[in-house]
Tab-separated table of C-alpha atoms in Angstrom:
chain	number	residue	atom	x	y	z
A	1	MET	CA	23.299	-66.785	36.268
A	2	THR	CA	19.858	-68.699	36.188
A	3	SER	CA	16.423	-67.929	36.699
A	4	ALA	CA	13.271	-69.856	37.627
A	5	THR	CA	10.854	-70.166	34.738
A	6	ALA	CA	7.413	-72.913	34.759
A	7	GLY	CA	9.384	-75.253	32.950
A	8	GLY	CA	12.797	-75.269	35.327
A	9	THR	CA	15.900	-72.330	34.938
A	10	ALA	CA	17.161	-70.916	32.404
A	11	PRO	CA	20.365	-68.836	31.392
A	12	VAL	CA	20.227	-65.161	31.929
A	13	PRO	CA	22.895	-63.414	29.222
A	14	PRO	CA	25.227	-61.255	30.329
A	15	ALA	CA	24.971	-57.701	30.702
A	16	ARG	CA	26.664	-55.499	26.891
A	17	THR	CA	28.114	-52.812	27.386
A	18	ARG	CA	26.131	-49.341	25.372
A	19	LYS	CA	28.144	-49.017	21.801
A	20	SER	CA	27.352	-45.745	19.912
A	21	VAL	CA	24.122	-45.644	17.247
A	22	THR	CA	27.243	-46.129	14.431
A	23	GLY	CA	29.029	-49.082	16.350
A	24	THR	CA	32.065	-46.735	17.111
A	25	ARG	CA	33.845	-47.095	20.073
A	26	ARG	CA	34.352	-43.753	22.493
A	27	THR	CA	38.252	-43.561	22.314
A	28	VAL	CA	37.927	-44.115	18.732
A	29	VAL	CA	35.789	-40.859	18.642
A	30	ALA	CA	37.663	-39.146	21.124
A	31	LEU	CA	40.603	-39.865	19.322
A	32	PHE	CA	39.309	-38.543	16.104
A	33	LEU	CA	38.123	-35.347	17.925
A	34	LEU	CA	41.394	-34.682	20.231
A	35	PRO	CA	43.068	-32.731	17.025
A	36	ALA	CA	39.858	-30.212	16.608
A	37	LEU	CA	39.620	-30.127	20.549
A	38	VAL	CA	43.257	-28.714	20.662
A	39	LEU	CA	42.564	-26.441	18.235
A	40	LEU	CA	39.285	-25.121	19.951
A	41	GLY	CA	41.871	-24.749	22.890
A	42	ALA	CA	44.374	-22.995	21.556
A	43	LEU	CA	42.648	-20.582	18.892
A	44	VAL	CA	39.499	-20.187	21.545
A	45	VAL	CA	39.357	-21.194	25.071
A	46	TYR	CA	42.858	-19.839	25.871
A	47	PRO	CA	42.878	-16.459	23.809
A	48	ILE	CA	39.395	-15.698	25.626
A	49	GLY	CA	40.406	-16.797	28.858
A	50	TYR	CA	43.519	-14.567	28.607
A	51	SER	CA	41.121	-11.499	27.563
A	52	VAL	CA	39.049	-11.834	30.646
A	53	VAL	CA	42.348	-12.628	32.964
A	54	ARG	CA	44.366	-9.170	31.209
A	55	SER	CA	41.172	-7.023	31.359
A	56	PHE	CA	41.688	-6.767	34.824
A	57	TYR	CA	45.084	-5.893	35.146
A	58	ASP	CA	47.061	-2.834	34.313
A	59	GLN	CA	48.606	-1.264	31.112
A	60	GLN	CA	52.206	-2.599	32.118
A	61	GLY	CA	50.759	-5.692	33.226
A	62	LYS	CA	51.901	-6.209	36.152
A	63	GLY	CA	49.418	-4.114	38.686
A	64	PHE	CA	46.264	-5.632	39.387
A	65	ALA	CA	43.082	-2.983	37.914
A	66	GLY	CA	40.135	-4.371	39.686
A	67	PHE	CA	37.055	-3.389	37.017
A	68	ASP	CA	39.092	0.176	36.274
A	69	ASN	CA	39.345	-0.852	33.105
A	70	TYR	CA	35.691	-1.932	32.185
A	71	LYS	CA	34.386	1.385	34.335
A	72	ALA	CA	36.663	2.948	31.354
A	73	LEU	CA	33.670	1.352	28.835
A	74	PHE	CA	31.760	3.985	29.941
A	75	THR	CA	33.543	6.755	31.134
A	76	ASP	CA	36.100	7.156	27.876
A	77	ASP	CA	34.346	9.621	25.422
A	78	GLY	CA	35.418	7.278	22.074
A	79	ILE	CA	33.959	3.965	24.152
A	80	ARG	CA	30.738	5.451	24.607
A	81	THR	CA	30.805	6.888	20.812
A	82	ALA	CA	31.579	3.528	19.865
A	83	LEU	CA	28.386	2.181	22.069
A	84	LYS	CA	25.866	4.557	20.502
A	85	ASN	CA	27.206	3.624	17.392
A	86	ASN	CA	27.048	0.138	17.810
A	87	ILE	CA	23.802	0.570	18.733
A	88	ILE	CA	22.864	2.193	15.576
A	89	TRP	CA	24.170	-0.622	13.944
A	90	VAL	CA	22.342	-3.922	15.820
A	91	VAL	CA	19.378	-1.861	15.420
A	92	PHE	CA	19.235	-0.723	12.179
A	93	ALA	CA	22.003	-2.440	9.488
A	94	PRO	CA	19.758	-5.884	10.129
A	95	THR	CA	16.291	-4.537	9.946
A	96	VAL	CA	17.209	-3.012	6.757
A	97	ALA	CA	19.251	-5.711	5.233
A	98	THR	CA	16.626	-8.485	6.189
A	99	ALA	CA	13.769	-6.442	5.163
A	100	LEU	CA	15.374	-5.941	1.774
A	101	GLY	CA	16.148	-9.657	1.142
A	102	LEU	CA	12.762	-10.313	1.730
A	103	VAL	CA	11.558	-7.973	-0.701
A	104	PHE	CA	13.641	-9.376	-3.672
A	105	ALA	CA	12.635	-12.789	-2.616
A	106	VAL	CA	9.234	-11.936	-3.076
A	107	LEU	CA	10.096	-10.246	-5.906
A	108	THR	CA	11.799	-12.247	-7.959
A	109	GLU	CA	9.417	-15.295	-7.315
A	110	ARG	CA	7.313	-13.432	-10.020
A	111	VAL	CA	9.506	-12.589	-12.571
A	112	ARG	CA	12.148	-15.123	-15.304
A	113	TRP	CA	14.937	-13.738	-14.896
A	114	GLY	CA	14.974	-13.782	-11.011
A	115	THR	CA	17.690	-16.143	-10.864
A	116	ALA	CA	19.733	-13.474	-12.754
A	117	PHE	CA	18.646	-10.688	-10.467
A	118	LYS	CA	19.541	-12.962	-7.246
A	119	LEU	CA	22.652	-13.779	-8.493
A	120	VAL	CA	23.685	-9.679	-9.122
A	121	VAL	CA	21.964	-8.648	-5.331
A	122	PHE	CA	24.571	-11.688	-4.527
A	123	MET	CA	27.656	-11.138	-5.668
A	124	PRO	CA	28.722	-8.906	-3.441
A	125	MET	CA	29.089	-11.696	-0.379
A	126	ALA	CA	31.962	-12.996	-2.864
A	127	ILE	CA	33.466	-9.257	-2.086
A	128	SER	CA	36.013	-9.141	0.762
A	129	MET	CA	35.255	-6.508	3.305
A	130	LEU	CA	38.630	-4.688	2.542
A	131	ALA	CA	37.127	-4.963	-1.092
A	132	ALA	CA	33.976	-3.071	-0.165
A	133	GLY	CA	35.471	-0.492	1.672
A	134	ILE	CA	37.325	0.822	-1.363
A	135	ILE	CA	34.973	0.189	-3.058
A	136	PHE	CA	32.515	2.730	-1.004
A	137	ARG	CA	35.243	4.624	-0.228
A	138	LEU	CA	34.924	6.087	-4.319
A	139	VAL	CA	31.752	6.575	-4.133
A	140	TYR	CA	31.293	8.737	-1.170
A	141	ASP	CA	33.875	10.980	-2.868
A	142	GLN	CA	32.970	14.176	-2.083
A	143	ASP	CA	33.626	15.527	-5.622
A	144	PRO	CA	30.877	14.978	-8.155
A	145	GLY	CA	33.156	13.968	-11.015
A	146	LYS	CA	34.547	11.042	-8.877
A	147	GLY	CA	32.324	9.528	-6.265
A	148	VAL	CA	29.129	8.063	-7.993
A	149	ALA	CA	26.426	9.059	-4.954
A	150	ASN	CA	27.459	12.923	-5.468
A	151	ALA	CA	27.261	12.519	-9.307
A	152	VAL	CA	23.488	10.764	-8.935
A	153	TRP	CA	23.058	13.924	-5.995
A	154	VAL	CA	24.366	16.685	-7.984
A	155	GLY	CA	22.662	15.280	-11.463
A	156	VAL	CA	19.143	15.109	-9.264
A	157	HIS	CA	19.266	18.600	-7.607
A	158	ASP	CA	20.574	20.512	-10.831
A	159	THR	CA	17.419	18.943	-12.830
A	160	PHE	CA	15.619	21.068	-10.840
A	161	ALA	CA	17.583	23.770	-8.841
A	162	PRO	CA	20.341	24.519	-11.556
A	163	SER	CA	23.652	26.508	-10.499
A	164	SER	CA	24.692	29.464	-11.871
A	165	ALA	CA	27.270	29.197	-15.304
A	166	PHE	CA	28.521	32.426	-13.358
A	167	PRO	CA	29.581	31.950	-9.424
A	168	LYS	CA	32.867	33.760	-10.277
A	169	ALA	CA	31.667	36.895	-12.209
A	170	HIS	CA	32.031	39.835	-10.624
A	171	PRO	CA	31.903	43.827	-11.620
A	172	GLY	CA	35.600	44.921	-13.109
A	173	ARG	CA	37.262	48.712	-12.632
A	174	GLN	CA	35.478	51.974	-13.011
A	175	SER	CA	32.047	49.421	-13.054
A	176	PRO	CA	28.691	51.500	-13.274
A	177	LEU	CA	27.820	48.682	-10.707
A	178	GLU	CA	28.189	47.638	-6.716
A	179	ALA	CA	27.287	45.483	-4.193
A	180	GLU	CA	23.850	44.230	-2.855
A	181	ASN	CA	22.973	41.017	-1.208
A	182	GLY	CA	25.065	38.662	-2.764
A	183	GLY	CA	24.537	40.373	-6.456
A	184	PHE	CA	24.775	43.678	-7.424
A	185	ILE	CA	22.901	46.668	-8.724
A	186	THR	CA	24.071	49.764	-10.998
A	187	ARG	CA	24.367	53.168	-9.292
A	188	GLU	CA	21.978	55.321	-10.770
A	189	ALA	CA	18.610	54.897	-11.663
A	190	VAL	CA	18.508	53.698	-15.865
A	191	HIS	CA	15.969	55.931	-18.163
A	192	THR	CA	13.869	54.495	-22.011
A	193	GLY	CA	15.970	55.431	-24.948
A	194	GLN	CA	19.472	54.488	-22.907
A	195	SER	CA	21.719	51.961	-23.779
A	196	VAL	CA	22.938	50.424	-20.545
A	197	ASN	CA	26.588	48.681	-20.231
A	198	VAL	CA	26.751	45.752	-17.881
A	199	PRO	CA	30.559	44.801	-17.742
A	200	LEU	CA	31.607	42.236	-15.665
A	201	VAL	CA	34.788	40.418	-15.360
A	202	GLY	CA	35.815	36.988	-13.525
A	203	VAL	CA	34.973	34.413	-15.556
A	204	ALA	CA	38.148	31.686	-17.141
A	205	PRO	CA	37.376	31.947	-20.931
A	206	ASP	CA	37.166	27.927	-20.702
A	207	GLN	CA	34.125	27.713	-18.263
A	208	MET	CA	31.805	30.264	-20.236
A	209	PRO	CA	28.878	28.419	-21.167
A	210	GLY	CA	28.333	26.460	-24.731
A	211	GLY	CA	25.799	29.174	-26.167
A	212	ALA	CA	27.897	32.172	-25.291
A	213	LYS	CA	28.411	34.290	-28.584
A	214	LYS	CA	30.351	37.566	-29.619
A	215	ALA	CA	28.817	40.557	-27.348
A	216	VAL	CA	26.652	43.121	-29.488
A	217	GLN	CA	26.689	46.549	-28.230
A	218	ALA	CA	22.662	46.941	-27.781
A	219	ALA	CA	21.809	49.677	-30.083
A	220	SER	CA	19.127	52.261	-27.834
A	221	GLU	CA	14.787	52.124	-28.584
A	222	PRO	CA	12.798	54.732	-28.314
A	223	GLY	CA	9.882	53.874	-25.247
A	224	ARG	CA	12.165	51.073	-24.215
A	225	ILE	CA	15.522	49.801	-21.959
A	226	THR	CA	18.250	48.266	-23.584
A	227	GLY	CA	21.607	47.136	-22.405
A	228	THR	CA	24.294	44.214	-23.426
A	229	ALA	CA	25.965	42.716	-20.562
A	230	TRP	CA	29.628	40.723	-21.212
A	231	GLN	CA	32.544	39.221	-19.604
A	232	ASP	CA	34.744	42.698	-20.591
A	233	PHE	CA	38.171	41.360	-21.207
A	234	THR	CA	40.035	40.845	-24.000
A	235	ARG	CA	42.947	39.003	-23.718
A	236	GLY	CA	46.665	40.452	-24.806
A	237	LYS	CA	48.493	43.434	-23.406
A	238	GLY	CA	46.549	46.782	-24.072
A	239	VAL	CA	44.150	45.369	-26.217
A	240	GLY	CA	40.599	46.184	-25.353
A	241	ARG	CA	38.378	49.322	-24.385
A	242	LEU	CA	37.696	48.995	-20.571
A	243	GLY	CA	33.833	49.435	-20.011
A	244	GLN	CA	32.855	48.821	-23.920
A	245	VAL	CA	32.265	46.055	-25.661
A	246	ASP	CA	35.275	44.859	-28.121
A	247	PRO	CA	35.529	42.456	-30.567
A	248	GLY	CA	35.955	39.054	-29.276
A	249	GLU	CA	34.346	39.500	-26.320
A	250	LEU	CA	31.733	36.631	-25.439
A	251	GLY	CA	28.050	37.987	-23.885
A	252	TYR	CA	26.422	36.206	-20.322
A	253	PRO	CA	23.648	34.471	-21.960
A	254	GLY	CA	20.842	33.341	-19.570
A	255	MET	CA	21.918	35.932	-17.034
A	256	ARG	CA	18.771	37.159	-15.269
A	257	ILE	CA	18.212	41.464	-15.010
A	258	GLU	CA	16.050	42.953	-12.553
A	259	ALA	CA	13.978	46.394	-13.105
A	260	VAL	CA	14.078	47.378	-9.251
A	261	LYS	CA	11.262	51.010	-7.909
A	262	ASP	CA	11.440	51.759	-4.793
A	263	GLY	CA	13.019	48.226	-3.629
A	264	LYS	CA	10.846	46.731	-5.764
A	265	VAL	CA	10.901	44.364	-8.823
A	266	VAL	CA	8.432	45.575	-11.315
A	267	ASP	CA	10.040	44.076	-14.154
A	268	THR	CA	12.925	41.500	-15.660
A	269	ALA	CA	14.522	40.400	-18.623
A	270	LYS	CA	17.081	37.532	-20.378
A	271	VAL	CA	20.338	37.894	-21.750
A	272	GLY	CA	20.428	36.674	-24.656
A	273	ASP	CA	23.616	34.499	-26.261
A	274	ASP	CA	24.788	37.834	-27.240
A	275	GLY	CA	24.887	39.705	-24.307
A	276	THR	CA	21.831	42.169	-25.286
A	277	PHE	CA	18.291	42.356	-23.351
A	278	SER	CA	15.708	44.410	-22.977
A	279	LEU	CA	13.177	45.567	-20.899
A	280	PRO	CA	9.687	47.637	-21.179
A	281	GLY	CA	9.065	51.560	-21.085
A	282	THR	CA	7.413	51.138	-17.602
A	283	THR	CA	10.959	50.158	-16.230
A	284	ASP	CA	12.124	54.205	-16.436
A	285	GLY	CA	13.818	55.256	-13.543
A	286	ALA	CA	14.609	51.743	-12.194
A	287	ARG	CA	17.691	50.868	-11.039
A	288	LEU	CA	19.070	47.239	-12.965
A	289	ARG	CA	19.631	44.410	-10.600
A	290	LEU	CA	21.517	41.267	-11.082
A	291	PRO	CA	20.723	38.988	-8.391
A	292	ALA	CA	22.862	36.722	-6.551
A	293	SER	CA	21.468	33.872	-8.007
A	294	ASN	CA	23.343	34.467	-11.365
A	295	PHE	CA	26.428	33.679	-9.135
A	296	LYS	CA	25.149	30.903	-6.835
A	297	GLU	CA	28.176	28.712	-6.267
A	298	PRO	CA	27.401	25.646	-8.655
A	299	TYR	CA	25.976	22.620	-5.847
A	300	ASN	CA	28.726	20.139	-4.795
A	301	GLY	CA	26.590	17.812	-3.730
A	302	VAL	CA	26.548	15.789	0.034
A	303	ASP	CA	28.938	15.524	2.622
A	304	TRP	CA	28.576	11.702	3.046
A	305	LEU	CA	31.876	10.947	4.930
A	306	GLY	CA	31.163	14.096	7.246
A	307	PRO	CA	30.693	14.078	11.236
A	308	SER	CA	26.571	13.799	10.866
A	309	LEU	CA	26.252	10.930	8.098
A	310	VAL	CA	29.197	9.107	7.951
A	311	THR	CA	28.048	6.255	10.111
A	312	PRO	CA	24.397	6.139	8.074
A	313	ALA	CA	26.792	5.955	4.796
A	314	ILE	CA	28.901	3.065	6.056
A	315	ILE	CA	25.461	1.173	6.930
A	316	GLY	CA	24.412	1.818	3.451
A	317	SER	CA	27.646	-0.284	2.543
A	318	TYR	CA	27.201	-3.013	5.004
A	319	VAL	CA	23.649	-3.355	3.440
A	320	TRP	CA	24.819	-3.574	0.063
A	321	MET	CA	27.197	-6.745	1.260
A	322	TRP	CA	24.976	-8.700	3.300
A	323	ALA	CA	21.120	-8.137	2.095
A	324	GLY	CA	22.157	-10.765	-0.468
A	325	PHE	CA	22.950	-13.137	2.165
A	326	ALA	CA	19.649	-12.298	3.362
A	327	MET	CA	17.827	-12.693	0.417
A	328	VAL	CA	19.021	-16.385	-0.286
A	329	LEU	CA	17.942	-17.817	3.225
A	330	ILE	CA	14.757	-16.043	2.961
A	331	ALA	CA	13.742	-17.781	-0.927
A	332	ALA	CA	15.135	-20.956	0.503
A	333	GLY	CA	12.589	-20.548	2.848
A	334	LEU	CA	9.939	-19.067	0.859
A	335	ALA	CA	10.192	-22.295	-1.223
A	336	GLY	CA	9.243	-24.448	0.965
A	337	VAL	CA	6.173	-22.322	1.947
A	338	PRO	CA	2.950	-24.380	1.405
A	339	ARG	CA	0.914	-23.171	-2.300
A	340	GLU	CA	-2.204	-24.246	-1.300
A	341	LEU	CA	-2.537	-21.555	1.697
A	342	LEU	CA	-1.480	-18.317	-0.816
A	343	GLU	CA	-3.968	-19.656	-3.385
A	344	ALA	CA	-6.507	-20.192	-0.559
A	345	ALA	CA	-6.308	-16.732	0.965
A	346	ARG	CA	-6.193	-15.114	-2.681
A	347	VAL	CA	-9.552	-17.154	-3.206
A	348	ASP	CA	-10.875	-16.316	0.203
A	349	GLY	CA	-10.915	-12.566	-1.575
A	350	ALA	CA	-7.782	-11.740	0.075
A	351	ASN	CA	-5.438	-8.702	-2.567
A	352	GLU	CA	-1.611	-9.420	-2.822
A	353	TRP	CA	-0.434	-7.161	0.065
A	354	GLN	CA	-2.595	-9.090	2.073
A	355	VAL	CA	-1.360	-12.348	1.576
A	356	PHE	CA	2.303	-11.123	1.575
A	357	ARG	CA	1.758	-9.572	5.023
A	358	ARG	CA	-0.670	-11.830	6.891
A	359	VAL	CA	0.188	-15.168	5.287
A	360	THR	CA	4.058	-15.214	3.667
A	361	VAL	CA	5.278	-13.290	6.422
A	362	PRO	CA	4.110	-15.404	9.405
A	363	LEU	CA	5.340	-18.546	7.849
A	364	LEU	CA	8.926	-16.770	7.326
A	365	ALA	CA	9.284	-15.300	10.800
A	366	PRO	CA	11.258	-18.415	11.211
A	367	VAL	CA	13.883	-17.442	8.870
A	368	LEU	CA	13.730	-13.604	9.717
A	369	ALA	CA	14.259	-14.051	13.047
A	370	VAL	CA	17.385	-16.396	12.820
A	371	VAL	CA	18.070	-13.693	9.574
A	372	ALA	CA	18.537	-10.513	11.811
A	373	VAL	CA	20.176	-12.729	14.536
A	374	THR	CA	23.032	-13.962	12.345
A	375	LEU	CA	22.988	-10.258	11.268
A	376	MET	CA	22.807	-8.879	14.550
A	377	ILE	CA	26.160	-10.904	15.491
A	378	ASN	CA	27.947	-9.456	12.491
A	379	VAL	CA	27.052	-6.135	13.144
A	380	LEU	CA	28.885	-6.527	16.661
A	381	LYS	CA	31.852	-7.654	15.465
A	382	VAL	CA	32.121	-4.737	12.369
A	383	PHE	CA	35.419	-3.524	11.701
A	384	ASP	CA	36.807	-3.709	8.641
A	385	LEU	CA	33.765	-0.995	6.250
A	386	VAL	CA	34.275	1.620	9.044
A	387	PHE	CA	38.477	1.324	9.009
A	388	ILE	CA	38.480	2.130	5.634
A	389	ILE	CA	35.519	4.015	4.479
A	390	ALA	CA	35.783	6.785	7.287
A	391	PRO	CA	38.195	9.242	6.873
A	392	GLY	CA	40.995	10.495	9.950
A	393	SER	CA	38.513	13.311	10.291
A	394	SER	CA	35.652	11.926	10.864
A	395	GLN	CA	36.505	8.441	12.353
A	396	ASP	CA	35.798	9.256	15.605
A	397	ASP	CA	32.445	9.885	14.378
A	398	ALA	CA	32.155	6.012	12.785
A	399	ASN	CA	33.833	4.720	15.273
A	400	VAL	CA	32.769	1.062	17.067
A	401	LEU	CA	33.274	-1.091	19.266
A	402	ALA	CA	35.724	-3.272	17.446
A	403	LEU	CA	37.363	-0.420	16.175
A	404	GLU	CA	37.794	1.595	19.178
A	405	LEU	CA	39.453	-2.595	21.012
A	406	TYR	CA	41.855	-2.105	17.170
A	407	ARG	CA	43.138	1.088	19.036
A	408	LYS	CA	42.894	0.771	22.334
A	409	GLY	CA	45.342	-1.778	22.011
A	410	PHE	CA	47.957	-1.060	19.127
A	411	SER	CA	47.125	2.506	18.223
A	412	GLU	CA	47.624	3.500	22.159
A	413	ASP	CA	48.939	0.663	23.690
A	414	GLN	CA	46.301	0.625	26.283
A	415	PRO	CA	46.011	-3.698	26.358
A	416	GLY	CA	44.138	-3.631	29.548
A	417	ILE	CA	40.965	-1.502	28.387
A	418	ALA	CA	41.643	-3.288	24.640
A	419	SER	CA	40.673	-6.547	26.777
A	420	ALA	CA	37.816	-5.228	28.356
A	421	ILE	CA	36.547	-4.097	25.224
A	422	ALA	CA	36.734	-7.705	23.870
A	423	VAL	CA	35.019	-9.043	27.073
A	424	PHE	CA	31.735	-6.864	26.808
A	425	LEU	CA	31.559	-7.153	23.316
A	426	LEU	CA	32.070	-11.283	23.790
A	427	LEU	CA	29.220	-10.674	26.500
A	428	LEU	CA	27.285	-9.207	23.925
A	429	VAL	CA	27.823	-11.307	21.592
A	430	ILE	CA	26.452	-14.712	23.787
A	431	PRO	CA	23.089	-13.945	24.288
A	432	VAL	CA	22.405	-13.246	20.765
A	433	MET	CA	23.654	-16.611	20.122
A	434	LEU	CA	21.841	-18.588	22.897
A	435	PHE	CA	19.151	-17.193	21.033
A	436	ASN	CA	19.948	-18.061	17.365
A	437	VAL	CA	20.771	-21.827	18.539
A	438	ARG	CA	17.463	-22.703	20.603
A	439	ARG	CA	15.767	-21.213	17.436
A	440	LEU	CA	17.790	-23.549	14.880
A	441	ARG	CA	16.999	-26.414	18.008
A	442	ARG	CA	13.532	-26.052	17.489
A	443	GLU	CA	13.390	-25.855	13.870
A	444	VAL	CA	15.265	-29.113	13.769
A	445	ARG	CA	12.691	-30.668	16.086
A	446	ARG	CA	9.901	-29.628	14.333
């Protein structure tokens, strides 16, 4: 082919086929991608398609059920509870994990041992969900002697409101005491110059306070009321006298004694290590009362895995694992923040809180969004932690969609409903994934 020019005709080069940027032919590219596409189709596309089709059939897989399985998602109590809990997870777990990651990332920039701290916070990411579930099942154990959470909680509680050392104490046979409002009171009024015996039983010898000493019979004093509160029990058959202080019997140190007249407390006394106590003459004619506070049961902590707290408790274990992930991503974004902007804000008179709120956080907004959205996708699929941590008695209260899918598909043999739950979860995840992909593309363009 030729074309006319001022000096004559010139040949036109033949059209070329467009090559890839790397010079690789499309056929070669297709051959390299084929194994990946086959695996993608076999492990992702086919299961998704099969689940969609299966969700429209009955539990036997033979009869067409239409949208009945999807209706069950909003009528079945277990699935509705799971959906409610998933909403709680999506709202709180990513928010708390991202917020903690932001705080850790900002603060560790200002300390020398920041790298070591980041390593410690990120370390839970190396633990599997199964192992983390087992760890936190022990952490949340009801027994303060086993569960770390209750050990700390009980320790703090007992610092401000200590429990009684004599929760099982009670009057024995032929006792001068009678029950009143959880405590005990003398049947008759007492008078000055009188020594009153207040015998109790019910405390095992190995449960007596360490400061308890051998009980002493209190001597009577003119113008005062004295007495002894002690463990009226001596080991051995036929040993000891009922209602009287015997050698080897221990006092009740720290027990509170109230003198009550006309329903009002006029004075109080505290029992010594040897069980003795003394009240002034103004209490003459009063009845002696041992208030219920003397017999308060030991505080046993919080039922972390009970119906009301099991979901927040499991979310706490999730945050423990994933706050490190959020911290590392946010720290990477923080490293790219221009320091000139931060210094300019400080020069203009902004304090550190204002710099953080008005400069650092807005600049990190794209990274925070990516972290939060990634965690949202992750919590929609949470299964292991709930399955391991929640005990059988409260697993229904901690139920989530992924766990309900497992229960319907395997425990209750309802594959149609299980497939509908799987499709519903996919529909929930897709918008979040698309949002994340679009944001990442925008960041790449910048």
